[in-house]
Amino acid sequence: MSTVGPAEAPQPHTHWSPHQQPRSALPDLAIVHFAGAEAIRVQAGRAALDGALQHACSLISTVLGGTGVIGSLGGNDFGIILLAGDPETVTCKEADLTAAIHDQPFVWQDVEYRLSPQIGFAAITGDVTPERLLEISDRDLLSKWSGDNVGQ
């Protein structure tokens, strides 16, 4: 699965609408933020941070398989469109993504770095703009984030 940057990312509605089957679960938008990624940048440099984010993206792609599309939102954030966004699938994907990223640390010059994914979700419906979806996902992410991680 390829990764696209913010400028190339398809608008959620134009990507999924033609692929939806009648009565199928609506897709979800997820924002994944990597707490601790900035520490890698400070400790090991820009190339290490780029490598860590590529590592994380690879793990996300593996977990998603063909069930989602991933793109960079800039900085340490990725956006994911989960094509099946029913509550059970979302809960499973969140657990699978968190475990995969936590259990497979990034190694740079023989030093292990663990990324801590923070994930927020929003249901994609026909009447919500992409900007509003990002806002809802971000608010969900922040509501789950422990106060100890704020500012990372």
Short mmCIF file of C-alpha atoms in Angstrom, two decimals:
data_model
loop_
_atom_site.label_atom_id
_atom_site.label_comp_id
_atom_site.label_asym_id
_atom_site.label_seq_id
_atom_site.Cartn_x
_atom_site.Cartn_y
_atom_site.Cartn_z
CA MET A 1 0.00 0.00 0.00
CA SER A 2 1.47 3.35 -0.93
CA THR A 3 1.51 6.44 1.23
CA VAL A 4 0.47 9.83 -0.04
CA GLY A 5 1.24 13.25 1.33
CA PRO A 6 -1.40 15.79 2.35
CA ALA A 7 -1.51 17.47 -1.07
CA GLU A 8 -2.07 14.18 -2.92
CA ALA A 9 -4.53 12.68 -0.44
CA PRO A 10 -7.95 12.03 -1.92
CA GLN A 11 -10.91 13.74 -0.34
CA PRO A 12 -12.60 11.08 1.84
CA HIS A 13 -15.94 11.31 0.04
CA THR A 14 -14.51 11.00 -3.46
CA HIS A 15 -12.43 7.98 -2.46
CA TRP A 16 -14.92 5.81 -0.66
CA SER A 17 -18.35 6.71 -2.01
CA PRO A 18 -18.10 4.69 -5.24
CA HIS A 19 -16.80 1.66 -3.31
CA GLN A 20 -19.51 1.49 -0.66
CA GLN A 21 -21.94 -1.36 -0.91
CA PRO A 22 -25.54 -0.72 0.09
CA ARG A 23 -26.06 -1.34 3.83
CA SER A 24 -22.32 -1.74 4.48
CA ALA A 25 -20.66 -0.05 7.44
CA LEU A 26 -19.56 3.51 6.77
CA PRO A 27 -15.82 4.12 6.77
CA ASP A 28 -13.99 5.92 9.58
CA LEU A 29 -11.23 8.47 9.53
CA ALA A 30 -8.45 7.91 12.05
CA ILE A 31 -5.68 10.28 13.01
CA VAL A 32 -2.57 8.61 14.37
CA HIS A 33 -0.13 10.82 16.26
CA PHE A 34 3.20 9.46 17.44
CA ALA A 35 3.99 10.77 20.90
CA GLY A 36 7.71 10.60 21.50
CA ALA A 37 8.65 11.02 17.85
CA GLU A 38 10.04 14.48 18.49
CA ALA A 39 12.41 13.00 21.08
CA ILE A 40 13.90 10.82 18.33
CA ARG A 41 14.45 13.97 16.25
CA VAL A 42 16.20 15.73 19.12
CA GLN A 43 18.31 12.73 20.18
CA ALA A 44 19.24 11.20 16.83
CA GLY A 45 18.47 13.74 14.09
CA ARG A 46 16.09 14.26 11.21
CA ALA A 47 17.10 11.12 9.32
CA ALA A 48 16.29 9.01 12.39
CA LEU A 49 12.86 10.63 12.72
CA ASP A 50 12.16 10.05 9.03
CA GLY A 51 13.19 6.41 9.45
CA ALA A 52 10.98 6.02 12.52
CA LEU A 53 7.95 7.43 10.71
CA GLN A 54 8.61 5.20 7.68
CA HIS A 55 8.86 2.23 10.06
CA ALA A 56 5.55 3.19 11.67
CA CYS A 57 3.91 3.66 8.27
CA SER A 58 5.09 0.22 7.19
CA LEU A 59 3.62 -1.34 10.35
CA ILE A 60 0.33 0.49 9.84
CA SER A 61 0.16 -0.69 6.21
CA THR A 62 0.76 -4.27 7.32
CA VAL A 63 -1.97 -4.13 9.96
CA LEU A 64 -4.44 -2.49 7.56
CA GLY A 65 -3.85 -4.91 4.71
CA GLY A 66 -6.51 -4.01 2.19
CA THR A 67 -8.91 -2.54 4.76
CA GLY A 68 -7.71 1.03 4.69
CA VAL A 69 -5.78 3.85 3.05
CA ILE A 70 -3.00 5.74 4.83
CA GLY A 71 -1.59 9.20 4.15
CA SER A 72 0.62 11.73 5.87
CA LEU A 73 -1.06 14.69 7.53
CA GLY A 74 2.31 16.34 8.13
CA GLY A 75 4.57 16.34 11.14
CA ASN A 76 4.18 13.20 13.23
CA ASP A 77 0.57 12.57 12.16
CA PHE A 78 -0.96 10.13 9.71
CA GLY A 79 -4.52 9.89 8.48
CA ILE A 80 -6.16 6.54 7.85
CA ILE A 81 -9.44 5.86 6.12
CA LEU A 82 -10.77 2.55 7.45
CA LEU A 83 -13.04 1.27 4.71
CA ALA A 84 -15.17 -0.69 7.21
CA GLY A 85 -15.76 1.61 10.15
CA ASP A 86 -18.18 -0.38 12.27
CA PRO A 87 -17.43 -0.10 16.03
CA GLU A 88 -16.05 -3.64 16.35
CA THR A 89 -13.64 -3.20 13.44
CA VAL A 90 -12.49 0.20 14.73
CA THR A 91 -11.81 -1.21 18.20
CA CYS A 92 -9.87 -4.15 16.75
CA LYS A 93 -7.82 -1.98 14.38
CA GLU A 94 -6.96 0.46 17.17
CA ALA A 95 -5.74 -2.40 19.36
CA ASP A 96 -3.86 -4.05 16.48
CA LEU A 97 -2.18 -0.80 15.42
CA THR A 98 -1.17 0.10 18.97
CA ALA A 99 0.24 -3.37 19.64
CA ALA A 100 2.14 -3.60 16.34
CA ILE A 101 3.79 -0.21 16.79
CA HIS A 102 4.57 -0.73 20.46
CA ASP A 103 5.84 -4.31 20.04
CA GLN A 104 8.16 -3.54 17.10
CA PRO A 105 10.45 -0.68 18.11
CA PHE A 106 12.39 1.34 15.58
CA VAL A 107 16.14 0.69 15.69
CA TRP A 108 18.58 3.44 14.70
CA GLN A 109 22.32 2.94 15.08
CA ASP A 110 21.79 0.08 17.53
CA VAL A 111 19.42 2.10 19.74
CA GLU A 112 15.76 1.07 20.12
CA TYR A 113 13.09 3.77 20.04
CA ARG A 114 9.47 3.04 20.92
CA LEU A 115 6.77 5.10 19.32
CA SER A 116 3.58 5.60 21.27
CA PRO A 117 0.61 5.92 18.91
CA GLN A 118 -2.33 8.06 19.95
CA ILE A 119 -5.39 7.37 17.77
CA GLY A 120 -8.64 9.28 17.26
CA PHE A 121 -11.61 8.34 15.08
CA ALA A 122 -14.54 9.94 13.28
CA ALA A 123 -17.29 8.28 11.26
CA ILE A 124 -17.34 9.40 7.64
CA THR A 125 -20.82 10.38 6.58
CA GLY A 126 -22.01 12.17 3.48
CA ASP A 127 -22.90 15.35 5.33
CA VAL A 128 -19.59 16.04 7.11
CA THR A 129 -16.77 18.00 5.46
CA PRO A 130 -13.20 16.65 5.45
CA GLU A 131 -12.17 19.53 7.73
CA ARG A 132 -14.87 18.63 10.23
CA LEU A 133 -13.84 14.95 10.11
CA LEU A 134 -10.28 15.93 10.99
CA GLU A 135 -11.56 18.08 13.84
CA ILE A 136 -13.72 15.26 15.24
CA SER A 137 -10.89 12.71 14.92
CA ASP A 138 -8.47 15.09 16.60
CA ARG A 139 -10.88 15.77 19.45
CA ASP A 140 -11.31 12.01 19.97
CA LEU A 141 -7.52 11.55 19.96
CA LEU A 142 -7.06 14.30 22.55
CA SER A 143 -9.80 12.88 24.78
CA LYS A 144 -7.87 9.58 25.01
CA TRP A 145 -4.49 11.17 25.54
CA SER A 146 -3.23 11.09 29.12
CA GLY A 147 -2.13 14.41 30.56
CA ASP A 148 1.41 13.04 30.94
CA ASN A 149 1.84 13.03 27.16
CA VAL A 150 0.53 16.52 26.44
CA GLY A 151 3.16 18.61 24.70
CA GLN A 152 5.07 15.67 23.23
#
